[in-house]
mmCIF file of C-alpha atoms and ligand atoms in Angstrom:
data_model
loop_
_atom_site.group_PDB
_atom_site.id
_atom_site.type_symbol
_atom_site.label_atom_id
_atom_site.label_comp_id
_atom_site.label_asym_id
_atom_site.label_seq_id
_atom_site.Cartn_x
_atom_site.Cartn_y
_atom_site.Cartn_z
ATOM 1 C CA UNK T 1066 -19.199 94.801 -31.367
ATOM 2 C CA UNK T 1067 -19.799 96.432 -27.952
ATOM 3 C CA UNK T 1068 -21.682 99.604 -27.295
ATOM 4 C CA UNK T 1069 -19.474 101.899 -29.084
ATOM 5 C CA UNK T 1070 -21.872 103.872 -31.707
ATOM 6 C CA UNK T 1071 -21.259 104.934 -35.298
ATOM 7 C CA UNK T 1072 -22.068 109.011 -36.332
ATOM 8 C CA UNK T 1073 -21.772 109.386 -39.808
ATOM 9 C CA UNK T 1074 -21.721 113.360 -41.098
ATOM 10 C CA UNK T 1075 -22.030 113.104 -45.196
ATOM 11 C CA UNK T 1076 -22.664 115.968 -47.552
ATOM 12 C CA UNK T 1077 -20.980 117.192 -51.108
ATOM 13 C CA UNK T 1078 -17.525 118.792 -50.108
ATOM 14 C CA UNK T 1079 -17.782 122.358 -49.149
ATOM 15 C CA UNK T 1080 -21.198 122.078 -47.176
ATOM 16 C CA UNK T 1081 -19.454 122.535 -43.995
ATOM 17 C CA UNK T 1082 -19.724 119.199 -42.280
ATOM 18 C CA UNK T 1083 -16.060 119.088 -41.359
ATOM 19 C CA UNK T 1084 -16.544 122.503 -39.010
ATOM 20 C CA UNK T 1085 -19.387 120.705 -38.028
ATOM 21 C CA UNK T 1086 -17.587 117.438 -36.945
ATOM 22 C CA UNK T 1087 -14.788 119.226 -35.365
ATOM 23 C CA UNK T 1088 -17.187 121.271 -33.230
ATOM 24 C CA UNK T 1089 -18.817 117.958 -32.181
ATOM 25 C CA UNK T 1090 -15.189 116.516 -31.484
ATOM 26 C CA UNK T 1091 -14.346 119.767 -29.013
ATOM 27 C CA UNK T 1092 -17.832 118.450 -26.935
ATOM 28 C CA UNK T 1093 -15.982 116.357 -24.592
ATOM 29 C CA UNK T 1094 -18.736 115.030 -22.981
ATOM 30 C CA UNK T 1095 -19.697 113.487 -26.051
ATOM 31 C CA UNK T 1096 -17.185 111.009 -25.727
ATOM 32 C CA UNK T 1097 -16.030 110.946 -29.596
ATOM 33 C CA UNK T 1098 -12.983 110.186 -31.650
ATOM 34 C CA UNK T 1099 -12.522 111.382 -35.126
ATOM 35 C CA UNK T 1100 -12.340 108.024 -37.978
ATOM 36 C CA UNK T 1101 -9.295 109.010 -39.685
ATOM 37 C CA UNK T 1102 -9.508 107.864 -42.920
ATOM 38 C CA UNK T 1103 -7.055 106.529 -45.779
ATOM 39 C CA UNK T 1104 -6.914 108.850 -48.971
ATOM 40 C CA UNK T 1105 -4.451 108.719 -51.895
ATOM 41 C CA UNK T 1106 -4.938 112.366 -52.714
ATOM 42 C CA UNK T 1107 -1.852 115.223 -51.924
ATOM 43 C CA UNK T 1108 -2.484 116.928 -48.303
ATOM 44 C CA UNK T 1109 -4.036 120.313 -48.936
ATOM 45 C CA UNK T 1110 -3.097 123.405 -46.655
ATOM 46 C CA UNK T 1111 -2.262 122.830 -43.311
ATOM 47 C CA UNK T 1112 -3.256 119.206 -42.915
ATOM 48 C CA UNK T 1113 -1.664 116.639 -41.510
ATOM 49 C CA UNK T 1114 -0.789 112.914 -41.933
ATOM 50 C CA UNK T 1115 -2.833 110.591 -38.826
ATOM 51 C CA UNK T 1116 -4.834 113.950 -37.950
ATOM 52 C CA UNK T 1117 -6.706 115.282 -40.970
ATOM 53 C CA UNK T 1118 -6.161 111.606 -43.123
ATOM 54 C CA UNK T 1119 -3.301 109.096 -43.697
ATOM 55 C CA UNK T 1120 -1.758 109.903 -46.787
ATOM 56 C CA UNK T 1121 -1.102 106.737 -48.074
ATOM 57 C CA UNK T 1122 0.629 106.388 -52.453
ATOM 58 C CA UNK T 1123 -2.093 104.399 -54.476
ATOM 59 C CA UNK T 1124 -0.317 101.447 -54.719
ATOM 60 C CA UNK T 1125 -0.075 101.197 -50.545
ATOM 61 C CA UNK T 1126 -4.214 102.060 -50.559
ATOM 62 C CA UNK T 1127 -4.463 99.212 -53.467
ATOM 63 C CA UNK T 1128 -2.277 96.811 -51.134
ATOM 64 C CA UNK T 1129 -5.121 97.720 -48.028
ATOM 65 C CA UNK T 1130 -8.170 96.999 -50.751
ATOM 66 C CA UNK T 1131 -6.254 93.731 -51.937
ATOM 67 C CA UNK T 1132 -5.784 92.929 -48.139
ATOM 68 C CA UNK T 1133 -9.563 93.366 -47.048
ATOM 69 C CA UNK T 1134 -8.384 96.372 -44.636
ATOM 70 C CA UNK T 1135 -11.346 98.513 -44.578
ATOM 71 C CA UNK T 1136 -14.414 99.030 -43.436
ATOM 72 C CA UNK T 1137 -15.617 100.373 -46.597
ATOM 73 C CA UNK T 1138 -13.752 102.355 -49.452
ATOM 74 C CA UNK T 1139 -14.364 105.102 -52.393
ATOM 75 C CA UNK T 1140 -12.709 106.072 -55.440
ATOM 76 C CA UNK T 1141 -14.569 110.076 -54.437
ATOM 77 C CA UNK T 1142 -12.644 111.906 -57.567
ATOM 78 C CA UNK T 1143 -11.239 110.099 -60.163
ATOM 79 C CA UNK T 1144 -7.417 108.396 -58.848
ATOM 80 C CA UNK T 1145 -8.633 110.043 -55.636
ATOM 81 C CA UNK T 1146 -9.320 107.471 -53.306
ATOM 82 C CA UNK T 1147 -10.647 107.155 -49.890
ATOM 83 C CA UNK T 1148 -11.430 104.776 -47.469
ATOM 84 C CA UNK T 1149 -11.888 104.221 -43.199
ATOM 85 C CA UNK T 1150 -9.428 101.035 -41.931
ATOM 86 C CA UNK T 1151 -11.269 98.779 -39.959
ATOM 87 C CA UNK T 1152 -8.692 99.205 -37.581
ATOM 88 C CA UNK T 1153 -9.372 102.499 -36.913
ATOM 89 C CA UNK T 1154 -12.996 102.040 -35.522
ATOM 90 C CA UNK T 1155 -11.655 99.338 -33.631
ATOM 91 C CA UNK T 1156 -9.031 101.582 -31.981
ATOM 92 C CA UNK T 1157 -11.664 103.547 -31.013
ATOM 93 C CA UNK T 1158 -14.207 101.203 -29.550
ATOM 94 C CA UNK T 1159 -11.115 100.095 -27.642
ATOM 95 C CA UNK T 1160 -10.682 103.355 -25.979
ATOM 96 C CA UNK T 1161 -14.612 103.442 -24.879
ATOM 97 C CA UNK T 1162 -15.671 105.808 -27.442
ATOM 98 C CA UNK T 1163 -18.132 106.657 -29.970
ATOM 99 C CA UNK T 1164 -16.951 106.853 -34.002
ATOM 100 C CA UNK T 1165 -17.730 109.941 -35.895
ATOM 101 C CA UNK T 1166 -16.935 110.055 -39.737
ATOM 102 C CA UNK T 1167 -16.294 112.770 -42.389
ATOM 103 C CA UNK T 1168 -16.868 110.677 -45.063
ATOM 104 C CA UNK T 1169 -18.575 111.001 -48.775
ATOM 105 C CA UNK T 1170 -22.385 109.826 -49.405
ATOM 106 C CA UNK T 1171 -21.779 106.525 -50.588
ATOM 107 C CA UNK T 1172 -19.394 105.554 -48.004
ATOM 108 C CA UNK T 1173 -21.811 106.890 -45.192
ATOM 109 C CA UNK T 1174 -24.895 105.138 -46.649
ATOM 110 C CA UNK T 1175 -22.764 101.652 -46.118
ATOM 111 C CA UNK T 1176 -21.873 102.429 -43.205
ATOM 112 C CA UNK T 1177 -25.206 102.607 -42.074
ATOM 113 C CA UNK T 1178 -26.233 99.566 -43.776
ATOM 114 C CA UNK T 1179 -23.608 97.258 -42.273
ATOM 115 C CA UNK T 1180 -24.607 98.778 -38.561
ATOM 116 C CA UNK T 1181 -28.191 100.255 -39.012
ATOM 117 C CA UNK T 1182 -29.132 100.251 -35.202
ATOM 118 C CA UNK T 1183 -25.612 101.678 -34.124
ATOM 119 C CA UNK T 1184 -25.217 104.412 -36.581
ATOM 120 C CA UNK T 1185 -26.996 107.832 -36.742
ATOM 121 C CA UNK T 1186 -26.225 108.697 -40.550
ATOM 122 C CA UNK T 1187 -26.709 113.010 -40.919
ATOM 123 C CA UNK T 1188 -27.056 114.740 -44.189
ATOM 124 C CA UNK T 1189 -25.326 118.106 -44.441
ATOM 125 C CA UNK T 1190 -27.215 120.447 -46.750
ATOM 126 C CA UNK T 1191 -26.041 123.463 -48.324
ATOM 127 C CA UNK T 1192 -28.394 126.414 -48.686
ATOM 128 C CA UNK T 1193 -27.423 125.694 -52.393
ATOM 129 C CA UNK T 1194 -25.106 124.861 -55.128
ATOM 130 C CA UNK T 1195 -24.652 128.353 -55.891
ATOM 131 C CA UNK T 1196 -23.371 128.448 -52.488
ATOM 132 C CA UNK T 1197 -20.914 125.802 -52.632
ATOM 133 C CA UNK T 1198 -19.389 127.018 -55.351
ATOM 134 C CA UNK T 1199 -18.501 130.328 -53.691
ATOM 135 C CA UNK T 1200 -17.492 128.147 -50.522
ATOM 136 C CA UNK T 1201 -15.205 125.989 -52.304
ATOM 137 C CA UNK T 1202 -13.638 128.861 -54.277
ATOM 138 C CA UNK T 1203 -13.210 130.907 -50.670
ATOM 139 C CA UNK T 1204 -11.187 127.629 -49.464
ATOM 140 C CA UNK T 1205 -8.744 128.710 -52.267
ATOM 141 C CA UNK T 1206 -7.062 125.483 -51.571
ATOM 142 C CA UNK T 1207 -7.834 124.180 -55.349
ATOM 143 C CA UNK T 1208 -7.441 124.355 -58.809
ATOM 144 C CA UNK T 1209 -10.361 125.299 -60.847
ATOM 145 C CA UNK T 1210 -10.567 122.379 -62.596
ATOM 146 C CA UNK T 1211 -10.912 119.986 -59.486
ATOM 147 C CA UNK T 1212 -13.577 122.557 -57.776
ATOM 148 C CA UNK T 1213 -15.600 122.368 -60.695
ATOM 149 C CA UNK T 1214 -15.641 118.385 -60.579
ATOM 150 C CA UNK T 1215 -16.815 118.819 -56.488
ATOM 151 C CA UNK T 1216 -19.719 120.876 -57.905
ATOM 152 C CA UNK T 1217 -20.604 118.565 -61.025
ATOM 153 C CA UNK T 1218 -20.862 115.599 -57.930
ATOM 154 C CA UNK T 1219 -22.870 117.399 -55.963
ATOM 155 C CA UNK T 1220 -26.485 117.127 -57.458
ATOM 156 C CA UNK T 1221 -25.931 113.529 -57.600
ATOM 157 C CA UNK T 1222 -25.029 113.740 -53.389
ATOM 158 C CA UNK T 1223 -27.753 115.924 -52.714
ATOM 159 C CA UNK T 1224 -30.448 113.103 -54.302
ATOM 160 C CA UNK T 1225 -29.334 110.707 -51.716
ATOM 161 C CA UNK T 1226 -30.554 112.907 -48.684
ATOM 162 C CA UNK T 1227 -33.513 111.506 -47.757
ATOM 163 C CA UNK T 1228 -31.325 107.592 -47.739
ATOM 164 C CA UNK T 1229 -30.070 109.204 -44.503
ATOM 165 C CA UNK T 1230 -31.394 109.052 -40.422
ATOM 166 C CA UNK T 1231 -31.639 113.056 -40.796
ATOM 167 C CA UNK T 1232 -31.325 116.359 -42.658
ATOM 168 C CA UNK T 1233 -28.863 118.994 -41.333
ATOM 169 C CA UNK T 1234 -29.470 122.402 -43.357
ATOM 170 C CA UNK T 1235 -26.406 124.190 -42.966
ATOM 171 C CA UNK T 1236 -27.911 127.652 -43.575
ATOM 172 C CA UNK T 1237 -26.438 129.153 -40.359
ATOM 173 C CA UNK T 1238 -23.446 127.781 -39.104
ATOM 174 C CA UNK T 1239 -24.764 128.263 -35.221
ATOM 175 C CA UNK T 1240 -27.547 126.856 -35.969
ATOM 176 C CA UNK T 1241 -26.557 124.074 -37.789
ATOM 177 C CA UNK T 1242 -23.734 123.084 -35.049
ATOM 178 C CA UNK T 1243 -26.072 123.161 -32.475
ATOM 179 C CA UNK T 1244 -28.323 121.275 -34.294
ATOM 180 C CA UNK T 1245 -25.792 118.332 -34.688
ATOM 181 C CA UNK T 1246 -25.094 118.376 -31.278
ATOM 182 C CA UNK T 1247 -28.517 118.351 -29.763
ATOM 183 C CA UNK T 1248 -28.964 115.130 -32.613
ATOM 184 C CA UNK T 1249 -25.999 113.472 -31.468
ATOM 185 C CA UNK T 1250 -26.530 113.425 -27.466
ATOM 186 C CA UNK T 1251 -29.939 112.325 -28.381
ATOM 187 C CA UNK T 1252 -29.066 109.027 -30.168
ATOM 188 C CA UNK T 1253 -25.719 108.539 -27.419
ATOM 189 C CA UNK T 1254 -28.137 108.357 -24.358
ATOM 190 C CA UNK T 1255 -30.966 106.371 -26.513
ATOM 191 C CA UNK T 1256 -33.410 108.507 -26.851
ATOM 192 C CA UNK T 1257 -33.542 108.301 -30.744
ATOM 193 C CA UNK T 1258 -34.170 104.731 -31.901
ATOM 194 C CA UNK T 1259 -32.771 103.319 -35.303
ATOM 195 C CA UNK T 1260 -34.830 101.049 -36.952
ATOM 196 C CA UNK T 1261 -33.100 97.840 -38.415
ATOM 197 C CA UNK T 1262 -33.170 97.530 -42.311
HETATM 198 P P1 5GP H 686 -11.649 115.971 -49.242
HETATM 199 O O1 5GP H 686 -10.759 115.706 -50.410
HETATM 200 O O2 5GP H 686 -12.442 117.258 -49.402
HETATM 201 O O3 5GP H 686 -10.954 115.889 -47.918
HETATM 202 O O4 5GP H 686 -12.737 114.805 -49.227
HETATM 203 C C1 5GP H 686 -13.508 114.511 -50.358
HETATM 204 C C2 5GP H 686 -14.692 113.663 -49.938
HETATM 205 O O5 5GP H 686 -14.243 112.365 -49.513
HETATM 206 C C3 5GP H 686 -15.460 114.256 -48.771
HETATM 207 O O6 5GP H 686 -16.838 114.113 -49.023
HETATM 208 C C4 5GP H 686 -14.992 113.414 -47.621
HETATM 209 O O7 5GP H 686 -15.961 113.396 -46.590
HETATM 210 C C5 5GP H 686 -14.887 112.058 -48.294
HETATM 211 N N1 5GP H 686 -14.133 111.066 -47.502
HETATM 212 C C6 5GP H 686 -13.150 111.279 -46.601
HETATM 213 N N2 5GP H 686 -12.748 110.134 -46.043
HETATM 214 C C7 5GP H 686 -13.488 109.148 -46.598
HETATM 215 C C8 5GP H 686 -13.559 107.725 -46.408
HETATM 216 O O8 5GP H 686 -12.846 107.106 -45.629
HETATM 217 N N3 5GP H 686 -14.461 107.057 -47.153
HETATM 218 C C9 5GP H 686 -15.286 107.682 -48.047
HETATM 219 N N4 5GP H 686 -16.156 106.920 -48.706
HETATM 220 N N5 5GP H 686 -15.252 109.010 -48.243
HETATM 221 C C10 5GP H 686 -14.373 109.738 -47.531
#
């Protein structure tokens, strides 16, 4: 590996670490590219295949599991599956810049553990799950059915908080986003040190 960096955003869905990532993505000086990951779910509003995800049929994301393709995978939601290529961070690192991830908790937390000194691993807390919920159901994206099971996950993702490098509370959006930032040039120009495992 050479001295491209890993910046992992996690949180349960709706906690708003995807405005958060694209804000960090519009800092040009910041030198990022967005990991676009694999996922065997439909595309939802107005996203779009090699931007928001590669929408990939299970049996194709099955065929990159079989093949040893990625970096690290997660069946998120039941048949829902997601998981960053290797071949994406590579394609990255290639082009001299830093990796930053929307990915889920588990998939984050190996990230970090597979490069603990190149990775800066952020938690993305909601003010509550109360909260979420009314998030998720403003998206209006979703059935009811598959909101409730992003709610029922999240008490189990907010446990694993303190696994991460730091705690983003995403109480205020401004805030938060300049938060992130502020966190992010820090560990790019070494001033924040990761410890290895
Ligand atoms: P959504 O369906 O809302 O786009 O994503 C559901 C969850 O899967 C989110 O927490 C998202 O960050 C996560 N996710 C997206 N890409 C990946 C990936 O490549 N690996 C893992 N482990 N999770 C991912």
């Amino acid at each position: 590996m050479k001295d491209g960096k890993l910046i992992v955003f996690s949180a349960p869905s709706g906690s708003g670490k995807t405005t958060i990532v694209r804000y960090l993505l519009q800092q040009k000086e910041l030198d990022l590219d967005f990991s676009v990951s694999c996922t065997s779910r439909e595309p939802r509003g107005d996203e779009k295949h090699g931007e928001n995800y590669y929408f990939i049929s299970l049996k194709e994301f099955k065929q990159h599991i079989k093949n040893g393709d990625f970096l690290e995978w997660e069946e998120v939601y039941r048949d829902n599956f997601y998981g960053t290529l290797k071949s994406e961070v590579e394609r990255i690192w290639k082009a001299g810049k830093h990796v930053i991830f929307d990915i889920d908790v588990v998939g984050g937390l190996r990230i970090k553990k597979k490069y603990p000194e190149h990775t800066l691993a952020v938690f993305v807390k909601p003010p509550s799950v109360d909260e979420l919920k009314i998030r998720l159901k403003k998206r209006r994206t979703e059935s009811d059915e598959r909101i409730n099971m992003r709610i029922a996950k999240a008490s189990v993702e907010l446990a694993t908080a303190p696994q991460f490098d730091f705690i983003i509370e995403n109480n205020t959006l401004e805030v938060a986003l300049k938060e992130a930032k502020d966190l992010v040039s820090r560990f790019l120009s070494d001033e924040l040190q990761m410890e290895e495992e």
